[in-house]
CSV table of C-alpha atoms and ligand atoms in Angstrom, one decimal:
chain,number,residue,atom,x,y,z
A,187,UNK,CA,38.2,75.1,121.2
A,188,UNK,CA,37.3,78.2,119.3
A,189,UNK,CA,39.2,78.7,116.1
A,190,UNK,CA,39.6,82.4,115.3
A,191,UNK,CA,38.2,83.2,111.9
A,192,UNK,CA,40.1,85.4,109.5
A,193,UNK,CA,40.1,89.0,110.3
A,194,UNK,CA,38.6,88.6,113.8
A,195,UNK,CA,41.6,90.2,115.5
A,196,UNK,CA,42.8,92.2,112.5
A,197,UNK,CA,45.9,91.4,110.5
A,198,UNK,CA,47.8,88.3,111.2
A,199,UNK,CA,50.9,87.2,109.2
A,200,UNK,CA,53.6,84.7,109.6
A,201,UNK,CA,57.1,83.6,108.5
A,202,UNK,CA,57.4,79.8,108.1
A,203,UNK,CA,61.0,78.6,107.6
A,204,UNK,CA,61.9,75.0,106.9
A,205,UNK,CA,64.7,74.0,109.2
A,206,UNK,CA,66.7,72.1,106.7
A,207,UNK,CA,69.7,74.5,106.7
A,208,UNK,CA,70.9,77.9,107.9
A,209,UNK,CA,68.8,80.9,106.7
A,210,UNK,CA,70.3,82.5,103.7
A,211,UNK,CA,69.9,86.0,102.2
A,212,UNK,CA,66.8,85.0,100.3
A,213,UNK,CA,65.1,83.6,103.4
A,214,UNK,CA,66.1,86.8,105.3
A,215,UNK,CA,64.7,88.9,102.5
A,216,UNK,CA,61.3,87.1,102.7
A,217,UNK,CA,61.2,87.3,106.5
A,218,UNK,CA,62.0,91.0,106.3
A,219,UNK,CA,59.2,91.6,103.8
A,220,UNK,CA,56.7,89.5,105.7
A,221,UNK,CA,57.6,91.3,109.0
A,222,UNK,CA,57.4,94.8,107.3
A,223,UNK,CA,54.1,94.0,105.9
A,224,UNK,CA,52.6,92.7,109.1
A,225,UNK,CA,54.0,95.4,111.3
A,226,UNK,CA,53.2,98.3,108.9
A,227,UNK,CA,49.6,97.0,109.2
A,228,UNK,CA,49.9,97.1,113.0
A,229,UNK,CA,49.3,93.3,112.7
A,230,UNK,CA,50.4,90.3,114.6
A,231,UNK,CA,53.3,88.3,113.2
A,232,UNK,CA,54.0,84.7,114.0
A,233,UNK,CA,56.9,82.3,113.5
A,234,UNK,CA,56.2,78.8,112.4
A,235,UNK,CA,58.8,76.2,112.0
A,236,UNK,CA,57.9,73.8,109.1
A,237,UNK,CA,59.5,70.7,110.3
A,238,UNK,CA,57.2,68.0,109.0
A,239,UNK,CA,60.0,66.3,107.1
A,240,UNK,CA,61.9,64.2,109.6
A,241,UNK,CA,64.7,63.5,107.2
A,242,UNK,CA,65.5,67.1,106.3
A,243,UNK,CA,64.6,69.0,109.5
A,244,UNK,CA,67.1,69.5,112.3
A,245,UNK,CA,66.3,71.2,115.6
A,246,UNK,CA,69.6,73.1,115.5
A,247,UNK,CA,68.6,74.8,112.3
A,248,UNK,CA,65.2,75.8,113.9
A,249,UNK,CA,67.1,77.3,116.8
A,250,UNK,CA,69.6,79.0,114.5
A,251,UNK,CA,66.7,80.5,112.5
A,252,UNK,CA,65.2,82.1,115.6
A,253,UNK,CA,68.6,83.5,116.6
A,254,UNK,CA,69.3,84.8,113.1
A,255,UNK,CA,65.9,86.5,112.8
A,256,UNK,CA,66.4,88.2,116.1
A,257,UNK,CA,69.9,89.2,115.2
A,258,UNK,CA,68.4,90.9,112.1
A,259,UNK,CA,66.1,92.9,114.3
A,260,UNK,CA,62.9,91.0,113.6
A,261,UNK,CA,60.4,90.0,116.3
A,262,UNK,CA,57.2,87.9,116.5
A,263,UNK,CA,54.3,87.4,118.8
A,264,UNK,CA,53.6,84.5,121.0
A,265,UNK,CA,55.5,81.2,121.1
A,266,UNK,CA,57.1,79.7,118.0
A,267,UNK,CA,54.9,77.0,116.6
A,268,UNK,CA,56.5,73.7,115.4
A,269,UNK,CA,54.6,71.6,112.8
A,270,UNK,CA,56.0,68.5,114.3
A,271,UNK,CA,53.9,69.2,117.4
A,272,UNK,CA,50.7,69.7,115.5
A,273,UNK,CA,50.0,66.3,114.0
A,274,UNK,CA,46.6,66.0,115.7
A,275,UNK,CA,45.4,68.9,113.7
A,276,UNK,CA,46.6,67.4,110.5
A,277,UNK,CA,45.1,64.0,111.3
A,278,UNK,CA,41.7,65.7,112.0
A,279,UNK,CA,41.9,67.6,108.7
A,280,UNK,CA,42.7,64.3,106.9
A,281,UNK,CA,39.7,62.6,108.4
A,282,UNK,CA,37.5,65.5,107.4
A,283,UNK,CA,38.7,65.3,103.8
A,284,UNK,CA,38.2,61.6,103.8
A,285,UNK,CA,34.6,61.9,105.0
A,286,UNK,CA,34.0,64.2,102.1
A,287,UNK,CA,35.6,61.7,99.7
A,288,UNK,CA,38.3,64.2,98.7
A,289,UNK,CA,41.4,62.0,99.3
A,290,UNK,CA,42.7,58.6,98.3
A,291,UNK,CA,45.7,56.4,98.9
A,292,UNK,CA,48.1,55.9,96.1
A,293,UNK,CA,50.8,53.3,95.7
A,294,UNK,CA,52.5,54.7,92.6
A,295,UNK,CA,56.2,55.2,93.0
A,296,UNK,CA,57.9,58.4,91.8
A,297,UNK,CA,59.1,56.5,88.8
A,298,UNK,CA,55.6,55.3,87.9
A,299,UNK,CA,54.4,58.9,88.1
A,300,UNK,CA,57.3,60.3,86.1
A,301,UNK,CA,56.7,57.6,83.4
A,302,UNK,CA,53.0,58.4,83.3
A,303,UNK,CA,53.5,62.0,82.9
A,304,UNK,CA,56.4,62.1,80.5
A,305,UNK,CA,57.6,65.6,80.2
A,306,UNK,CA,55.7,67.0,83.2
A,307,UNK,CA,57.3,69.9,84.9
A,308,UNK,CA,58.8,69.3,88.3
A,309,UNK,CA,56.7,71.0,90.9
A,310,UNK,CA,58.6,73.0,93.7
A,311,UNK,CA,57.6,70.5,96.4
A,312,UNK,CA,58.8,67.3,94.8
A,313,UNK,CA,58.2,64.9,92.0
A,314,UNK,CA,55.1,63.5,93.7
A,315,UNK,CA,53.4,66.8,93.1
A,316,UNK,CA,52.5,66.9,89.4
A,317,UNK,CA,49.5,69.2,89.3
A,318,UNK,CA,47.4,68.8,86.1
A,319,UNK,CA,49.8,66.0,84.9
A,320,UNK,CA,48.8,63.7,87.7
A,321,UNK,CA,47.5,60.5,86.0
A,322,UNK,CA,45.1,59.5,88.9
A,323,UNK,CA,45.8,55.7,88.4
A,324,UNK,CA,45.1,54.8,92.1
A,325,UNK,CA,42.1,57.1,92.6
A,326,UNK,CA,39.5,54.4,91.8
A,327,UNK,CA,41.2,51.6,93.8
A,328,UNK,CA,40.0,52.4,97.3
A,329,UNK,CA,43.3,51.5,98.9
A,330,UNK,CA,43.3,52.0,102.7
A,331,UNK,CA,44.5,55.4,103.9
A,332,UNK,CA,46.3,53.9,106.8
A,333,UNK,CA,48.5,51.7,104.6
A,334,UNK,CA,52.0,52.4,103.5
A,335,UNK,CA,50.7,54.7,100.7
A,336,UNK,CA,50.9,58.3,99.8
A,337,UNK,CA,47.6,60.0,100.5
A,338,UNK,CA,46.6,62.4,97.7
A,339,UNK,CA,43.9,64.9,97.1
A,340,UNK,CA,41.3,64.0,94.4
A,341,UNK,CA,41.8,65.9,91.2
A,342,UNK,CA,45.3,67.0,90.7
A,343,UNK,CA,46.7,64.5,93.2
A,344,UNK,CA,48.9,66.7,95.3
A,345,UNK,CA,50.2,64.7,98.3
A,346,UNK,CA,48.6,65.2,101.7
A,347,UNK,CA,50.6,62.7,103.6
A,348,UNK,CA,53.7,60.8,102.4
A,349,UNK,CA,54.0,57.0,102.3
A,350,UNK,CA,56.4,57.2,105.2
A,351,UNK,CA,53.8,59.0,107.3
A,352,UNK,CA,55.2,62.5,107.1
A,353,UNK,CA,52.6,65.2,106.6
A,354,UNK,CA,52.9,67.0,103.3
A,355,UNK,CA,53.6,70.7,103.0
A,356,UNK,CA,50.2,71.7,101.5
A,357,UNK,CA,48.1,70.1,104.2
A,358,UNK,CA,50.2,71.2,107.1
A,359,UNK,CA,50.6,74.8,105.9
A,360,UNK,CA,46.8,75.1,105.2
A,361,UNK,CA,45.8,73.6,108.6
A,362,UNK,CA,48.2,75.9,110.4
A,363,UNK,CA,47.4,79.1,108.5
A,364,UNK,CA,43.7,78.3,109.2
A,365,UNK,CA,44.1,77.5,113.0
A,366,UNK,CA,46.4,80.5,113.6
A,367,UNK,CA,43.9,82.8,111.9
A,368,UNK,CA,46.4,84.0,109.3
A,369,UNK,CA,44.8,86.8,107.3
A,370,UNK,CA,47.7,87.2,104.8
A,371,UNK,CA,50.5,85.0,103.7
A,372,UNK,CA,53.7,86.7,102.5
A,373,UNK,CA,56.2,84.2,101.1
A,374,UNK,CA,58.7,83.8,98.3
A,375,UNK,CA,57.5,83.8,94.6
A,376,UNK,CA,58.7,80.2,94.3
A,377,UNK,CA,55.5,79.3,96.1
A,378,UNK,CA,53.1,81.3,94.0
A,379,UNK,CA,52.2,78.2,92.0
A,380,UNK,CA,51.3,76.3,95.2
A,381,UNK,CA,48.6,78.9,96.0
A,382,UNK,CA,45.6,77.4,94.0
A,383,UNK,CA,46.0,74.0,95.8
A,384,UNK,CA,46.1,75.7,99.1
A,385,UNK,CA,43.0,77.7,98.3
A,386,UNK,CA,41.3,74.5,97.2
A,387,UNK,CA,42.2,72.9,100.5
A,388,UNK,CA,40.9,75.8,102.5
A,389,UNK,CA,37.6,75.5,100.7
A,390,UNK,CA,37.5,71.7,101.3
A,391,UNK,CA,38.0,72.3,105.0
A,392,UNK,CA,35.3,75.0,105.0
A,393,UNK,CA,37.7,77.7,106.0
A,394,UNK,CA,38.3,81.1,104.5
A,395,UNK,CA,41.7,81.3,102.8
A,396,UNK,CA,44.2,84.2,103.6
A,397,UNK,CA,45.3,86.6,101.0
A,398,UNK,CA,48.5,85.5,99.4
A,399,UNK,CA,51.4,87.8,98.5
A,400,UNK,CA,54.7,86.8,97.0
A,401,UNK,CA,58.0,88.6,97.6
A,402,UNK,CA,60.8,88.7,95.0
A,403,UNK,CA,63.3,85.8,95.0
A,404,UNK,CA,67.1,86.4,95.2
A,405,UNK,CA,69.0,84.8,92.3
A,406,UNK,CA,72.6,83.6,92.1
A,407,UNK,CA,74.9,84.6,89.2
A,408,UNK,CA,73.7,81.6,87.2
A,409,UNK,CA,70.2,82.8,87.3
A,410,UNK,CA,69.1,80.0,89.8
A,411,UNK,CA,67.4,80.7,93.1
A,412,UNK,CA,70.1,81.6,95.7
A,413,UNK,CA,71.3,78.6,97.7
A,414,UNK,CA,74.4,77.5,99.5
A,415,UNK,CA,76.0,76.4,96.3
A,416,UNK,CA,76.4,80.1,95.5
A,417,UNK,CA,79.0,80.4,98.2
A,418,UNK,CA,78.8,82.2,101.5
A,419,UNK,CA,75.1,83.2,101.4
A,420,UNK,CA,74.0,82.3,104.9
A,421,UNK,CA,73.4,84.7,107.7
A,422,UNK,CA,75.9,82.7,109.7
A,423,UNK,CA,78.5,83.3,107.0
A,424,UNK,CA,77.7,87.0,107.1
A,425,UNK,CA,78.1,87.1,110.9
A,426,UNK,CA,81.4,85.1,110.7
A,427,UNK,CA,82.8,87.7,108.4
A,428,UNK,CA,82.2,90.4,111.0
A,429,UNK,CA,79.6,92.3,109.1
A,430,UNK,CA,76.6,93.8,110.9
A,431,UNK,CA,72.9,93.1,110.8
A,432,UNK,CA,72.3,96.7,109.9
A,433,UNK,CA,74.4,96.4,106.8
A,434,UNK,CA,72.7,93.2,105.7
A,435,UNK,CA,69.2,94.7,106.2
A,436,UNK,CA,70.2,97.8,104.3
A,437,UNK,CA,71.5,95.8,101.4
A,438,UNK,CA,68.4,93.5,101.3
A,439,UNK,CA,66.1,96.6,101.4
A,440,UNK,CA,68.2,98.2,98.6
A,441,UNK,CA,67.9,95.1,96.4
A,442,UNK,CA,64.2,94.9,97.2
A,443,UNK,CA,63.7,98.5,96.0
A,444,UNK,CA,62.9,99.9,99.5
A,445,UNK,CA,66.1,102.0,99.7
A,446,UNK,CA,67.9,104.1,97.1
A,447,UNK,CA,71.3,103.1,98.4
A,448,UNK,CA,72.7,100.5,100.8
A,449,UNK,CA,72.7,102.5,104.1
A,450,UNK,CA,72.8,100.4,107.3
A,451,UNK,CA,69.3,100.2,108.9
A,452,UNK,CA,67.3,98.3,111.4
A,453,UNK,CA,64.1,96.7,110.1
A,454,UNK,CA,62.0,99.2,112.1
A,455,UNK,CA,63.6,102.1,110.3
A,456,UNK,CA,62.0,100.8,107.1
A,457,UNK,CA,58.5,100.7,108.5
A,458,UNK,CA,57.5,104.3,107.9
A,459,UNK,CA,58.0,104.2,104.2
A,460,UNK,CA,57.1,100.6,103.5
A,461,UNK,CA,54.4,100.0,101.0
A,462,UNK,CA,53.9,96.7,99.1
A,463,UNK,CA,53.8,98.5,95.8
A,464,UNK,CA,57.4,99.8,96.3
A,465,UNK,CA,58.8,96.3,96.2
A,466,UNK,CA,60.7,95.3,93.2
A,467,UNK,CA,58.6,93.1,90.9
A,468,UNK,CA,61.3,90.9,89.4
A,469,UNK,CA,63.9,88.5,90.9
A,470,UNK,CA,66.9,90.2,92.6
A,471,UNK,CA,70.3,89.5,91.2
A,472,UNK,CA,72.0,88.9,94.5
A,473,UNK,CA,75.5,89.8,93.3
A,474,UNK,CA,74.5,93.3,92.4
A,475,UNK,CA,73.5,94.0,96.0
A,476,UNK,CA,75.5,91.7,98.2
A,477,UNK,CA,79.1,90.4,98.3
A,478,UNK,CA,78.9,86.7,97.4
A,479,UNK,CA,82.2,85.3,98.7
A,480,UNK,CA,83.1,81.9,97.2
B,42,LIG,N1,58.5,76.5,104.5
B,42,LIG,C1,58.4,77.2,103.2
B,42,LIG,C2,59.8,77.6,102.8
B,42,LIG,O1,60.7,77.7,103.7
B,42,LIG,C3,57.5,78.4,103.2
B,42,LIG,C4,56.1,78.0,103.2
B,42,LIG,C5,55.1,79.1,103.1
B,42,LIG,O2,55.5,80.2,103.5
B,42,LIG,O3,53.9,78.9,102.8
B,42,LIG,O4,60.0,77.9,101.7
């Protein structure tokens, strides 16, 4: 199989939701920005469901995400990709990393790691991902990769496969961005700190990394990233209250700095004037732009 190299067919972008709940305004904003960026470059745009975590992923949320994105007026090219169907690619990547001596099995528990790195900051993708604070206790032990252990990358020890066999975000996202020939990743700013590890993995797999761009996050009134504890923040809640997709898209674009006022629009109405530099650079206080019903 020929793997398209970056840039071979022009711009390729993607939106990659995790189906662990209904899409909320923050997710919708990121999807809108990623779509605007890809379509304003006349690029291809893919949808990839990041369902590697069997405990948190639900097929009904994946189906709802597709419906909600279409309802907003977004579209994508080709079939939706599901990470749960792509485990062979992850296994092949793991074998390649192992041949290069770049991974090892680790039997430390979360507690061991937390204790070893007292005071380490919690990384966005879980306590096992400790970046420069990773103590590396198991690296020299040579434990078998196929045992009930977490497989980690040498160096900062980010997880590649969990002890329960689930593929870790960093490996799956890199393998998929590489094999889909993604030239530019647009995602939320919460994942900005994950970028160096992903670039490192691209290099380890002898692939060219995409360009990474990060869209502003939406914040609740408490200054925390918007989530369902902030009330009726899902697209399903919005639909249930009888409001239109055009109003939501207009308000998202207003908060993002793409509109001067919240006029109802379709995503395609925003294409003409879209430019990355017009996006707001700071997090968006959701309650200034959207009604957050309790
Ligand atoms: N699945 C991730 C999320 O929903 C996005 C990952 C990415 O875009 O790299 O936050």
